Every structure is written in structure tokens, then in C-alpha cells.
Amino acid sequence: MERPIVGITMGDAAGVGPEVVVRALADPDVRRGSRPLVVGDAARLRRAVEITGTGLAVRTVDGPEDAAFEPGTVDVIDLDCIPADLPFGELSATAGEGAYRFIERAVRLAVEGRIDAICTAPLNKEALHAAGHRFPGHTELLASLTGTDEVSMMLTAPKLKVIHVTTHIGLVDAVERIEPGLVERTVRRGHATLVKAGVAEPRIAVCGINPHAGENGLFGHGEEEAKIVPAIERLTADGIDARGPLPADTVFFRAVRGDFDLVVAMYHDQGHGPVKVMGLEAGVNITVGLPVIRTSVDHGTAFDIAGTGEADHASMLEAIRQAVELAPARSEG
């Protein structure tokens, strides 16, 4: 059986990343579906094994070619950058630098074709900034490292997939930035991702910006007609089943009911809220438009419980599963 090599970055060492990684790698289903390779800090992973009681052995390797991928063992490319006394649950520039370096190495491996997908544990934006890396989050960091001009954030939860036209900017700025070309490119990225995942003809719902999608000009200043309708007209002319603009207060319910395969949200909170209500523990973040496959947990570093062994690893399991779904198959040799 061919299993993709999934590079799993450890995330912020002061957060729950190390714990959810080792818990996930103790699950036999992960081994059956993938060949997991952690990019992180071996000593921190060993501490996470102690905290979680998973009983895994941590084995350092130089690269994917040296990994054994054996049950009961965590293969890790050890960047050895986290001090043994780094406390859990505290903001740290050292942990922020480590999180950056883990991502940087994983991207290099993916671009070189040595791993098939990247799955990321959570980083902390403040820690990343404290280390001198001024990115709003993983999405923008990955775009920079791969030289990608434009990517989209897709969030998934049980029965719901949402892709965002804009993400980490203020609401006023988001409305200003939305324009037909950006809407069209976002829908096309989402459509291509679903087709690759096996949905032959995705049904895509496109949200409006204003309440009730403007209700024929009653709300707003004609944003739907100016910014969204032209994109939908071009998409439908190309045979893409994109419908809208639709009222955001009902479209997510309709998607969960099964009417749509994907919802296109215009701004951060319009899309994030419904996804997190549907499944915060099992949510997954997918960066769409990169030259490499990347999935991530849809939760933060959870400093309040880091180091306690209480972190839920369901989102990491689902993120690995979706990385496997999206990754190309390869021969094991």
C-alpha cells in the first residue's frame, strides 16, 4: 500500500503542539494511512510523551530517507532549538523562532519533493512576532516561504467546508479589498481543491457582504452587485456551479443540510464562526493555492492547558487525514 509522507511541524513548543502531535502519532489509524515525520525538537517531544503517557519512542533522523516509520516510534528531524527549561504556557520569542524554523524546514522538504504534505500544529502569532517574523499567521508565512502571491484559507468541520475571500484584516478593510477578480480566484481555488479531493461537480454557495445579501439594494451600497455578481457570472459561464450572492445568515445551515459542498465567506468572522460552532475540536485549516499541500489544526496554542496532558488531539487527527486525502500517492520503495 502506498502511503504519503506527511511532514508534521511541532508548532509553538510552549503550547499544546507537542502533546497533540504525540497523541495523534500513537493512533494506529495514522500509521495505516500515512508515513508521519515530525519536524521539531526531539527533547520537547520526549517531554510530551511523558506528559501524555503515550509510551512512544522518539527517534531522530536527518531526513525522510532515514525514517523507519515504525509503530510506537516518532521519527523527528530534530532542529534542537528549544531549551529544556522552556516553560509551558508562557509567551516566548524562543518558541516563536522555533515554530518558524520548523515550518521553514518542512516547506523546503515539500518543495524538494521529499515529503508529500505538511500538517502544522499551532503557533502563536505574538511569539512569532517577538522572534522578528511579522506574519499574521501560518497562511501568510507559508505564502511567503513558497513565493506564492495569493492563497486562500479553507476551514473544514464535520459537514461544512468554508473558503475565505479575505481573512486577517479588519472588516472595513475587507469590504474595500473584495472585488470581482479576488472573489472569482477564491472560488476557483476552492473548486479545484474539491475536485482533486474527489468531488466531481462541487456545489458552491457564495455569501453576500451585507445582511440578506443586500436585499436588492435595501442594505449597503450595492456591494453585492459590484463586487460579487460579476465573478459569479464568469464562473457559471465556465461551468462552475457557483450560486449567490446568498444571505450568510441561512447559507451555512443549508450547507450543513447538504445543499452545498463549499461556502465562500467574504471575511474572517463570517466564515470562522459557523465552522467553529460545528466542530472546534475536529476543525481543520487548509491553505489553498500553495505549490505544496498544507493542512493544520483549527485551534490555537492553548497556553492555559499546555503541559497538562489535557489537550484534545481530534483536530490533529483530522488534519493528518485530510493531508493524506490531498497528497499524491508515492511508492514506498
Coordinates of C-alpha atoms in Angstrom, one line a residue:
M1 CA 0.0 0.0 0.0
E2 CA 1.3 3.4 -0.9
R3 CA 1.2 5.9 2.0
P4 CA 2.2 9.6 1.6
I5 CA 4.9 11.1 3.8
V6 CA 3.3 13.8 5.9
G7 CA 5.7 16.3 7.5
I8 CA 4.2 17.4 10.8
T9 CA 5.5 20.6 12.3
M10 CA 5.6 20.7 16.1
G11 CA 4.3 24.3 16.4
D12 CA 5.0 26.6 19.4
A13 CA 6.9 24.5 21.9
A14 CA 5.3 26.4 24.8
G15 CA 1.8 25.4 23.6
V16 CA -0.1 22.1 23.1
G17 CA 1.5 21.3 19.8
P18 CA 4.0 18.7 21.1
E19 CA 1.2 17.0 23.0
V20 CA -1.3 16.8 20.2
V21 CA 1.4 15.6 17.8
V22 CA 2.4 12.6 20.0
R23 CA -1.1 11.7 20.9
A24 CA -2.0 11.6 17.2
L25 CA 1.0 9.5 16.3
A26 CA 0.0 7.0 18.9
D27 CA -3.2 6.3 16.9
P28 CA -2.8 3.2 14.7
D29 CA -5.0 4.8 12.0
V30 CA -2.5 7.5 11.4
R31 CA 0.2 4.8 10.7
R32 CA -2.1 2.8 8.4
G33 CA -2.8 5.9 6.2
S34 CA 0.4 7.8 6.2
R35 CA 4.2 7.9 7.0
P36 CA 4.4 10.7 9.5
L37 CA 7.6 12.6 10.0
V38 CA 7.8 15.3 12.7
V39 CA 9.9 18.5 12.2
G40 CA 10.5 19.8 15.6
D41 CA 12.6 19.4 18.8
A42 CA 13.3 15.9 19.9
A43 CA 13.7 16.7 23.6
R44 CA 10.4 18.6 23.7
L45 CA 8.6 15.7 22.0
R46 CA 10.1 13.3 24.6
R47 CA 8.7 15.6 27.3
A48 CA 5.3 15.5 25.6
V49 CA 5.4 11.7 25.6
E50 CA 6.0 11.7 29.4
I51 CA 3.1 14.2 29.9
T52 CA 0.7 12.3 27.7
G53 CA 1.7 8.8 28.8
T54 CA 1.7 7.6 25.2
G55 CA 4.8 5.5 25.7
L56 CA 6.2 6.3 22.2
A57 CA 10.0 6.3 21.5
V58 CA 11.4 9.4 19.8
R59 CA 14.0 8.7 17.1
T60 CA 16.0 11.5 15.5
V61 CA 16.6 11.3 11.7
D62 CA 18.4 13.5 9.2
G63 CA 15.6 13.4 6.7
P64 CA 12.7 11.4 5.3
E65 CA 15.1 8.9 3.7
D66 CA 16.4 7.9 7.1
A67 CA 13.0 7.5 8.8
A68 CA 11.8 4.0 9.7
F69 CA 8.1 4.9 10.1
E70 CA 7.6 2.1 12.7
P71 CA 4.6 1.8 15.0
G72 CA 5.4 3.0 18.5
T73 CA 8.2 5.4 17.3
V74 CA 8.1 9.1 16.4
D75 CA 10.6 9.9 13.7
V76 CA 11.7 13.5 14.1
I77 CA 14.0 15.9 12.2
D78 CA 15.5 17.5 15.3
L79 CA 16.3 21.2 15.0
D80 CA 17.4 21.2 18.6
C81 CA 16.4 24.8 19.3
I82 CA 14.2 24.6 22.4
P83 CA 15.9 24.9 25.8
A84 CA 15.0 22.1 28.2
D85 CA 13.8 24.6 30.8
L86 CA 11.4 26.5 28.4
P87 CA 8.2 26.7 30.4
F88 CA 4.8 25.6 29.0
G89 CA 2.1 28.2 28.8
E90 CA 4.2 31.3 28.5
L91 CA 4.8 33.6 25.5
S92 CA 8.3 33.1 24.3
A93 CA 10.4 34.5 21.4
T94 CA 12.5 31.4 21.6
A95 CA 9.4 29.2 20.9
G96 CA 8.3 31.6 18.2
E97 CA 11.7 31.3 16.5
G98 CA 11.4 27.5 16.8
A99 CA 8.0 27.4 15.3
Y100 CA 9.2 29.5 12.3
R101 CA 12.2 27.2 11.8
F102 CA 10.0 24.1 11.9
I103 CA 7.8 25.5 9.1
E104 CA 10.8 26.7 7.1
R105 CA 12.4 23.2 7.1
A106 CA 9.1 21.4 6.3
V107 CA 8.4 23.8 3.3
R108 CA 11.9 23.1 2.0
L109 CA 11.3 19.3 2.2
A110 CA 7.9 19.6 0.4
V111 CA 9.3 21.9 -2.4
E112 CA 12.1 19.4 -2.9
G113 CA 9.5 16.6 -3.2
R114 CA 10.9 14.7 -0.2
I115 CA 7.6 14.8 1.7
D116 CA 4.1 14.8 0.2
A117 CA 2.2 17.2 2.5
I118 CA 2.7 19.4 5.5
C119 CA 0.5 19.3 8.6
T120 CA 1.0 22.0 11.2
A121 CA 0.5 22.1 14.9
P122 CA -0.5 25.6 16.2
L123 CA 1.9 28.5 16.5
N124 CA 1.4 31.7 18.5
K125 CA 1.3 34.9 16.5
E126 CA 2.7 37.1 19.3
A127 CA 5.6 34.7 19.8
L128 CA 6.2 34.6 16.1
H129 CA 6.3 38.5 16.0
A130 CA 8.5 38.6 19.1
A131 CA 11.0 36.4 17.2
G132 CA 11.0 39.0 14.4
H133 CA 8.8 37.2 11.9
R134 CA 6.0 39.7 11.1
F135 CA 3.3 37.5 9.7
P136 CA -0.4 37.4 10.7
G137 CA -0.3 33.6 10.9
H138 CA 0.6 30.3 9.2
T139 CA -1.2 31.2 5.9
E140 CA 0.8 34.3 5.2
L141 CA 4.0 32.7 6.4
L142 CA 3.6 29.7 4.0
A143 CA 2.8 32.0 1.1
S144 CA 6.0 34.0 1.7
L145 CA 8.2 30.9 2.1
T146 CA 6.8 29.4 -1.2
G147 CA 6.8 32.7 -3.1
T148 CA 3.1 32.4 -3.7
D149 CA 1.4 35.7 -4.4
E150 CA -2.1 34.8 -3.3
V151 CA -3.6 31.9 -1.3
S152 CA -6.9 31.2 0.4
M153 CA -7.8 29.8 3.8
M154 CA -10.3 26.9 3.8
L155 CA -11.7 25.7 7.1
T156 CA -13.5 22.3 7.4
A157 CA -15.6 20.8 10.1
P158 CA -17.9 17.9 10.0
K159 CA -20.5 18.5 7.2
L160 CA -19.1 22.0 6.4
K161 CA -16.3 23.5 4.3
V162 CA -15.7 27.2 4.1
I163 CA -13.2 29.2 2.0
H164 CA -12.5 32.8 2.7
V165 CA -12.1 35.7 0.2
T166 CA -10.4 37.8 2.9
T167 CA -9.0 36.7 6.3
H168 CA -6.7 38.6 8.7
I169 CA -7.7 42.2 8.1
G170 CA -10.3 44.5 9.7
L171 CA -13.9 44.5 8.5
V172 CA -13.7 47.9 6.8
D173 CA -10.5 46.9 5.0
A174 CA -12.0 43.6 4.0
V175 CA -15.0 45.2 2.3
E176 CA -12.7 47.5 0.5
R177 CA -10.4 44.7 -0.7
I178 CA -13.2 42.5 -2.0
E179 CA -13.5 42.8 -5.8
P180 CA -14.8 40.5 -8.6
G181 CA -11.3 39.2 -9.5
L182 CA -10.5 38.2 -6.0
V183 CA -13.9 36.5 -5.5
E184 CA -13.5 34.6 -8.7
R185 CA -10.0 33.4 -7.9
T186 CA -11.1 32.3 -4.5
V187 CA -14.0 30.2 -5.8
R188 CA -11.7 28.7 -8.5
R189 CA -9.2 27.6 -5.8
G190 CA -11.9 26.1 -3.7
H191 CA -13.4 24.3 -6.7
A192 CA -10.1 22.9 -7.8
T193 CA -9.4 21.6 -4.3
L194 CA -12.7 19.8 -4.0
V195 CA -12.3 18.3 -7.5
K196 CA -8.9 17.0 -6.5
A197 CA -10.4 15.5 -3.3
G198 CA -13.0 13.6 -5.4
V199 CA -16.0 15.9 -5.6
A200 CA -16.6 15.8 -9.4
E201 CA -19.0 18.8 -9.6
P202 CA -18.8 20.9 -6.4
R203 CA -21.9 22.9 -5.5
I204 CA -20.5 26.3 -4.2
A205 CA -22.5 28.9 -2.3
V206 CA -21.2 32.4 -2.3
C207 CA -22.1 34.6 0.6
G208 CA -23.1 38.3 0.3
I209 CA -21.4 41.0 2.2
N210 CA -24.5 42.8 3.7
P211 CA -27.4 41.5 5.7
H212 CA -29.7 39.4 3.5
A213 CA -27.0 39.8 0.7
G214 CA -28.1 43.4 0.3
E215 CA -31.7 42.5 -0.4
N216 CA -31.8 44.1 -3.8
G217 CA -30.0 47.3 -2.6
L218 CA -32.0 47.8 0.6
F219 CA -28.9 47.2 2.7
G220 CA -25.4 48.6 1.9
H221 CA -24.3 50.5 -1.1
G222 CA -24.6 47.9 -3.9
E223 CA -21.5 45.9 -2.9
E224 CA -23.1 42.6 -4.0
E225 CA -23.8 43.8 -7.5
A226 CA -20.5 45.5 -7.9
K227 CA -18.1 43.0 -6.2
I228 CA -19.7 39.6 -6.3
V229 CA -22.2 39.2 -9.2
P230 CA -19.7 39.7 -12.0
A231 CA -17.5 37.0 -10.6
I232 CA -20.4 34.5 -10.4
E233 CA -21.4 35.3 -13.9
R234 CA -17.9 34.5 -15.2
L235 CA -17.7 31.3 -13.1
T236 CA -21.1 30.0 -14.2
A237 CA -20.2 30.7 -17.8
D238 CA -17.2 28.4 -17.3
G239 CA -19.4 25.6 -16.0
I240 CA -18.6 26.1 -12.3
D241 CA -21.7 25.7 -10.1
A242 CA -21.4 28.9 -8.0
R243 CA -24.6 30.3 -6.6
G244 CA -25.2 33.7 -5.0
P245 CA -24.7 36.1 -3.5
L246 CA -26.7 34.3 -0.8
P247 CA -27.6 35.5 2.7
A248 CA -25.0 34.4 5.2
D249 CA -27.5 34.0 8.0
T250 CA -29.0 30.9 6.3
V251 CA -26.4 29.6 3.9
F252 CA -24.3 27.7 6.5
F253 CA -27.4 25.9 7.7
R254 CA -28.2 24.9 4.1
A255 CA -24.6 23.7 3.6
V256 CA -24.7 21.5 6.7
R257 CA -28.0 20.1 5.5
G258 CA -26.3 19.0 2.3
D259 CA -27.3 21.7 -0.2
F260 CA -23.7 22.8 -0.9
D261 CA -20.2 21.3 -0.8
L262 CA -18.5 24.6 -0.1
V263 CA -19.4 28.0 1.2
V264 CA -17.4 31.1 0.2
A265 CA -17.2 33.6 3.1
M266 CA -16.3 37.2 2.3
Y267 CA -14.5 37.9 5.6
H268 CA -12.9 36.3 8.6
D269 CA -15.7 36.1 11.1
Q270 CA -18.4 35.4 8.6
G271 CA -16.8 32.0 7.9
H272 CA -14.9 31.2 11.1
G273 CA -17.9 31.4 13.4
P274 CA -20.0 28.8 11.8
V275 CA -17.1 26.4 11.3
K276 CA -16.1 26.6 15.0
V277 CA -19.6 26.1 16.2
M278 CA -19.9 23.0 14.1
G279 CA -16.7 21.4 15.3
L280 CA -13.9 23.3 17.1
E281 CA -12.2 20.1 18.2
A282 CA -12.3 18.4 14.8
G283 CA -11.8 21.5 12.6
V284 CA -9.1 21.7 10.1
N285 CA -7.4 24.6 8.3
I286 CA -6.2 24.0 4.7
T287 CA -4.1 26.6 2.8
V288 CA -5.4 26.6 -0.8
G289 CA -3.3 27.8 -3.7
L290 CA 0.2 26.8 -2.4
P291 CA 2.5 24.6 -4.5
V292 CA 2.6 22.2 -1.5
I293 CA -0.2 20.5 0.4
R294 CA -0.8 22.1 3.8
T295 CA -3.4 21.3 6.5
S296 CA -3.5 22.4 10.1
V297 CA -5.4 22.0 13.3
D298 CA -8.1 24.7 13.7
H299 CA -7.2 25.7 17.3
G300 CA -4.5 27.8 19.0
T301 CA -1.7 27.0 21.3
A302 CA -4.0 26.8 24.3
F303 CA -1.4 28.1 26.8
D304 CA -3.9 27.7 29.6
I305 CA -3.7 23.9 29.4
A306 CA -0.3 23.4 27.7
G307 CA 1.9 20.9 29.6
T308 CA -1.0 19.3 31.4
G309 CA -1.8 16.4 29.1
E310 CA -5.4 17.6 28.7
A311 CA -5.2 18.8 25.1
D312 CA -7.6 17.2 22.6
H313 CA -5.9 15.8 19.5
A314 CA -9.0 15.2 17.4
S315 CA -8.2 18.2 15.2
M316 CA -4.7 16.9 14.6
L317 CA -6.0 13.5 13.6
E318 CA -8.4 15.1 11.1
A319 CA -5.7 17.4 9.8
I320 CA -3.4 14.4 9.1
R321 CA -6.3 12.5 7.5
Q322 CA -7.1 15.4 5.1
A323 CA -3.4 15.8 4.3
V324 CA -3.4 12.2 3.2
E325 CA -6.5 12.7 1.1
L326 CA -5.0 15.7 -0.7
A327 CA -1.5 14.4 -1.1
P328 CA -0.3 12.5 -4.2
A329 CA 0.4 8.8 -3.7
R330 CA 4.0 7.6 -4.0
S331 CA 5.9 4.3 -4.0
E332 CA 7.3 3.2 -0.7
G333 CA 10.3 2.0 -2.5

